[in-house]
Each structure stands twice: as C-alpha cells, then as structure tokens.
Amino acid sequence: ASAALRVGLFTLLPLSRAEKRTYTMRLFMGLDTHADTLLLGCLAGLVVAWGVFPQTAGWRRGLHVAGWLSLAGLATMLMRSHHEQYSYYYGLAVVLALMAAILLVWWMVAPPCILKFFELSPLVGLGRISYALYLFHMPLVQFCRPMRASWGVAKTSLVVISVSLLLAILSYYLIERPVLSLRHRRQGLRPVADDVPARAA
C-alpha cells in the first residue's frame, strides 16, 4: 500500500517538472510513502531473529548468488543514481530496499569471507552509532547548506561528518546505552552490546 501510494502521488499529481523534483523529498521522507522499504528491513530482521531461513545447501547457495547480485546492484546504484531520480518513485525504491534486505540476511545467515573486513573494530563501532548518525546528519546538512558558498562543499561536508560523528558518539554513550541498560536490567537480560555478534553490530 505504501509503495502504491508513492507511485500514485508521484504519477497522478499535476505538477510541473520542477515541482516534482521538490516533491520527491516529501515522498522520500514521508513515513506513509516510505513504510514499505522500512518494513522490508523489519522483515529481514525477523527472518534472522526467528531463524526461519532454510539451512539446506541449495538455499544457502541461492542466498550467496542473490547476495552477490544485490551487492553489485547496490554498488551500481550508489555510483549512478540519486534519490531524486524519478525511477525511485516508479518502483526502484522497493528494488533497492529488497537488495539491502537480501544483503543483511545473507551476511547474518551465511556470511561470506569478505565479511571479516566488517569485523574490524572501527567498523563495528561505526555500526553501533549508525542510527544516531542517520538521525543527526540530515539536520546538520540543512543547517550547513548556506555555508557552502563561503566555506566550499568539501569543507562544509567535513564539518557535517565531524559534528555528526561527535553527536552520534555522545548520543550512544549518554542516551542509548543508559536507556538500553535500564531496559535490560528490568527484563533480567544482558546489555545489548554483549549479545550481538560483531558482524551484527
């Protein structure tokens, strides 16, 4: 329903080309028009958490093939596309989310050798603060946008990245860990950081 709403709003609204370009941000940021991609991520998490993925050799081989194809597809989209492109609002956003979900299931259920690279401590740490990075970077991008003219794109981007990292680290240690520890103490569980394997983080 969310995907259909996104396509319908983008296709049926009588907007000019310039107006549609601006409208893509509303479609990209709106929960009602982005829920399908979020729910695919939730589904990937449930498949792993519930252990429902078949463990036969044939299924694992198929997952490896699908994983490599998804990795290639995501890399191609990263280099050649942008979230404002119209194709995302005609269905490509679902394909992107599906490839990301396949990649996550692949790495958790049948991890390839390349995954050892992602077990490096700096990358595991980055994974732990990744949600806070996601939350903080966009407001900082918008706040620093007027500074591009005087500072330049490279310097502005460096400031955004540095401040986003700092805020994400502070958020993790001052908010996330204390809250999670409190919740797990009430439930009689160990802290989340101790339960999650390095590659999951």
Short mmCIF file of C-alpha atoms in Angstrom, two decimals:
data_model
loop_
_atom_site.label_atom_id
_atom_site.label_comp_id
_atom_site.label_asym_id
_atom_site.label_seq_id
_atom_site.Cartn_x
_atom_site.Cartn_y
_atom_site.Cartn_z
CA ALA A 1 0.00 0.00 0.00
CA SER A 2 2.85 2.37 0.81
CA ALA A 3 4.60 1.68 -2.50
CA ALA A 4 1.32 2.14 -4.39
CA LEU A 5 0.70 5.43 -2.58
CA ARG A 6 4.18 6.66 -3.50
CA VAL A 7 3.74 5.78 -7.17
CA GLY A 8 0.21 7.19 -7.21
CA LEU A 9 1.13 10.52 -5.63
CA PHE A 10 4.12 10.95 -7.91
CA THR A 11 2.31 9.92 -11.08
CA LEU A 12 -1.15 11.43 -10.67
CA LEU A 13 -0.45 14.84 -9.14
CA PRO A 14 -0.49 17.54 -11.86
CA LEU A 15 2.91 19.04 -11.04
CA SER A 16 5.47 20.62 -13.28
CA ARG A 17 8.88 19.01 -13.66
CA ALA A 18 10.46 21.47 -11.21
CA GLU A 19 7.66 20.93 -8.67
CA LYS A 20 8.00 17.15 -8.95
CA ARG A 21 11.72 17.45 -8.24
CA THR A 22 10.93 19.28 -4.99
CA TYR A 23 8.10 16.86 -4.18
CA THR A 24 10.44 13.87 -4.25
CA MET A 25 11.81 14.93 -0.85
CA ARG A 26 8.32 14.70 0.65
CA LEU A 27 7.90 11.22 -0.84
CA PHE A 28 11.36 10.18 0.32
CA MET A 29 10.94 11.45 3.90
CA GLY A 30 7.25 10.68 4.48
CA LEU A 31 6.54 7.63 6.64
CA ASP A 32 3.38 6.90 4.64
CA THR A 33 5.33 6.86 1.37
CA HIS A 34 8.45 5.14 2.73
CA ALA A 35 6.99 2.48 5.04
CA ASP A 36 7.41 -0.33 2.51
CA THR A 37 11.20 -0.03 2.50
CA LEU A 38 11.33 0.19 6.31
CA LEU A 39 9.10 -2.88 6.62
CA LEU A 40 11.37 -4.86 4.28
CA GLY A 41 14.19 -4.12 6.72
CA CYS A 42 11.98 -5.30 9.59
CA LEU A 43 11.20 -8.48 7.66
CA ALA A 44 14.92 -9.14 7.16
CA GLY A 45 15.45 -8.74 10.91
CA LEU A 46 12.62 -11.15 11.72
CA VAL A 47 13.92 -13.77 9.27
CA VAL A 48 17.28 -13.71 11.06
CA ALA A 49 15.94 -13.41 14.63
CA TRP A 50 13.41 -16.20 14.22
CA GLY A 51 15.82 -18.48 12.34
CA VAL A 52 13.26 -19.25 9.63
CA PHE A 53 15.62 -19.15 6.66
CA PRO A 54 16.05 -22.72 5.28
CA GLN A 55 19.51 -24.12 6.06
CA THR A 56 19.77 -26.57 3.16
CA ALA A 57 22.79 -26.33 0.86
CA GLY A 58 20.63 -25.29 -2.10
CA TRP A 59 19.00 -22.40 -0.24
CA ARG A 60 22.38 -21.21 1.06
CA ARG A 61 23.86 -21.30 -2.46
CA GLY A 62 20.87 -19.33 -3.72
CA LEU A 63 21.36 -16.80 -0.93
CA HIS A 64 25.03 -16.40 -1.89
CA VAL A 65 24.07 -15.73 -5.52
CA ALA A 66 21.31 -13.31 -4.52
CA GLY A 67 23.69 -11.61 -2.09
CA TRP A 68 26.43 -11.02 -4.64
CA LEU A 69 23.88 -9.76 -7.18
CA SER A 70 22.39 -7.41 -4.57
CA LEU A 71 25.84 -6.13 -3.62
CA ALA A 72 26.62 -5.41 -7.28
CA GLY A 73 23.23 -3.76 -7.78
CA LEU A 74 23.60 -1.52 -4.73
CA ALA A 75 27.13 -0.52 -5.74
CA THR A 76 25.90 0.38 -9.23
CA MET A 77 23.01 2.44 -7.84
CA LEU A 78 25.34 4.19 -5.40
CA MET A 79 27.60 5.32 -8.24
CA ARG A 80 24.98 6.10 -10.88
CA SER A 81 21.79 7.27 -9.20
CA HIS A 82 20.31 9.75 -6.74
CA HIS A 83 17.21 9.66 -4.54
CA GLU A 84 15.61 12.45 -6.61
CA GLN A 85 15.58 10.36 -9.78
CA TYR A 86 12.06 9.64 -10.94
CA SER A 87 12.70 5.88 -11.31
CA TYR A 88 12.81 5.55 -7.50
CA TYR A 89 9.21 6.72 -7.30
CA TYR A 90 8.07 4.32 -10.01
CA GLY A 91 9.26 1.24 -8.09
CA LEU A 92 13.06 1.34 -7.92
CA ALA A 93 12.95 2.23 -4.20
CA VAL A 94 11.38 -1.17 -3.49
CA VAL A 95 14.10 -2.91 -5.51
CA LEU A 96 16.79 -1.03 -3.59
CA ALA A 97 15.26 -1.95 -0.22
CA LEU A 98 14.86 -5.58 -1.27
CA MET A 99 18.53 -5.78 -2.27
CA ALA A 100 19.57 -4.26 1.06
CA ALA A 101 17.36 -6.75 2.94
CA ILE A 102 18.84 -9.69 0.98
CA LEU A 103 22.32 -8.41 1.77
CA LEU A 104 21.59 -8.26 5.51
CA VAL A 105 20.05 -11.74 5.60
CA TRP A 106 22.99 -13.11 3.58
CA TRP A 107 25.57 -11.61 5.92
CA MET A 108 23.80 -12.90 9.03
CA VAL A 109 22.74 -16.37 7.82
CA ALA A 110 25.58 -17.40 5.50
CA PRO A 111 28.33 -14.78 5.83
CA PRO A 112 30.94 -14.72 3.04
CA CYS A 113 34.68 -14.42 3.71
CA ILE A 114 34.58 -10.72 2.77
CA LEU A 115 32.61 -10.15 5.98
CA LYS A 116 35.84 -10.42 8.00
CA PHE A 117 36.60 -6.89 6.79
CA PHE A 118 33.46 -5.60 8.51
CA GLU A 119 34.50 -7.18 11.81
CA LEU A 120 37.29 -4.62 12.18
CA SER A 121 36.82 -2.70 15.43
CA PRO A 122 36.41 0.77 13.81
CA LEU A 123 33.64 -0.52 11.52
CA VAL A 124 31.89 -2.37 14.36
CA GLY A 125 31.99 0.86 16.38
CA LEU A 126 30.62 2.80 13.43
CA GLY A 127 27.82 0.26 13.16
CA ARG A 128 26.90 0.77 16.80
CA ILE A 129 26.43 4.53 16.31
CA SER A 130 25.00 4.27 12.79
CA TYR A 131 21.40 5.01 13.77
CA ALA A 132 22.40 8.16 15.62
CA LEU A 133 24.47 9.18 12.59
CA TYR A 134 21.40 8.68 10.44
CA LEU A 135 19.34 10.88 12.76
CA PHE A 136 21.84 13.73 13.12
CA HIS A 137 23.36 14.09 9.67
CA MET A 138 20.34 15.42 7.77
CA PRO A 139 19.55 18.35 10.13
CA LEU A 140 23.25 19.24 10.02
CA VAL A 141 23.26 19.09 6.21
CA GLN A 142 20.33 21.50 6.11
CA PHE A 143 21.84 23.78 8.76
CA CYS A 144 25.20 23.99 6.97
CA ARG A 145 23.79 24.34 3.45
CA PRO A 146 24.10 28.19 3.43
CA MET A 147 27.77 27.87 4.39
CA ARG A 148 28.69 26.09 1.16
CA ALA A 149 29.12 29.39 -0.66
CA SER A 150 31.75 30.73 1.76
CA TRP A 151 33.33 27.50 3.01
CA GLY A 152 33.10 25.36 -0.12
CA VAL A 153 31.49 21.91 -0.46
CA ALA A 154 34.50 19.92 0.79
CA LYS A 155 34.97 21.94 3.99
CA THR A 156 31.24 22.02 4.71
CA SER A 157 30.99 18.25 4.21
CA LEU A 158 33.93 17.69 6.55
CA VAL A 159 32.23 19.79 9.24
CA VAL A 160 28.95 17.89 8.82
CA ILE A 161 30.69 14.50 9.04
CA SER A 162 32.78 15.50 12.07
CA VAL A 163 29.90 17.02 14.03
CA SER A 164 27.59 14.12 13.10
CA LEU A 165 30.17 11.64 14.42
CA LEU A 166 30.63 13.62 17.62
CA LEU A 167 26.88 13.89 18.27
CA ALA A 168 26.35 10.20 17.45
CA ILE A 169 29.08 9.12 19.91
CA LEU A 170 27.65 11.37 22.64
CA SER A 171 24.15 10.05 21.93
CA TYR A 172 25.35 6.45 22.14
CA TYR A 173 27.13 6.83 25.47
CA LEU A 174 24.84 9.36 27.15
CA ILE A 175 21.42 8.22 25.90
CA GLU A 176 21.34 4.88 24.10
CA ARG A 177 23.49 2.75 26.41
CA PRO A 178 21.95 4.01 29.66
CA VAL A 179 18.42 3.51 28.32
CA LEU A 180 19.17 0.02 26.97
CA SER A 181 20.91 -0.97 30.22
CA LEU A 182 17.89 0.17 32.21
CA ARG A 183 15.53 -1.79 30.00
CA HIS A 184 17.63 -4.94 30.14
CA ARG A 185 18.05 -4.73 33.91
CA ARG A 186 14.26 -4.63 34.26
CA GLN A 187 13.96 -7.67 31.97
CA GLY A 188 16.86 -9.55 33.60
CA LEU A 189 18.87 -9.61 30.35
CA ARG A 190 22.43 -8.78 29.49
CA PRO A 191 23.15 -5.46 27.72
CA VAL A 192 22.50 -5.49 24.00
CA ALA A 193 26.12 -4.76 23.07
CA ASP A 194 27.18 -8.04 24.75
CA ASP A 195 24.51 -10.10 23.00
CA VAL A 196 25.11 -9.01 19.41
CA PRO A 197 27.95 -10.64 17.45
CA ALA A 198 30.50 -8.29 15.94
CA ARG A 199 29.19 -8.77 12.43
CA ALA A 200 25.63 -8.00 13.53
CA ALA A 201 26.69 -4.71 15.03
#
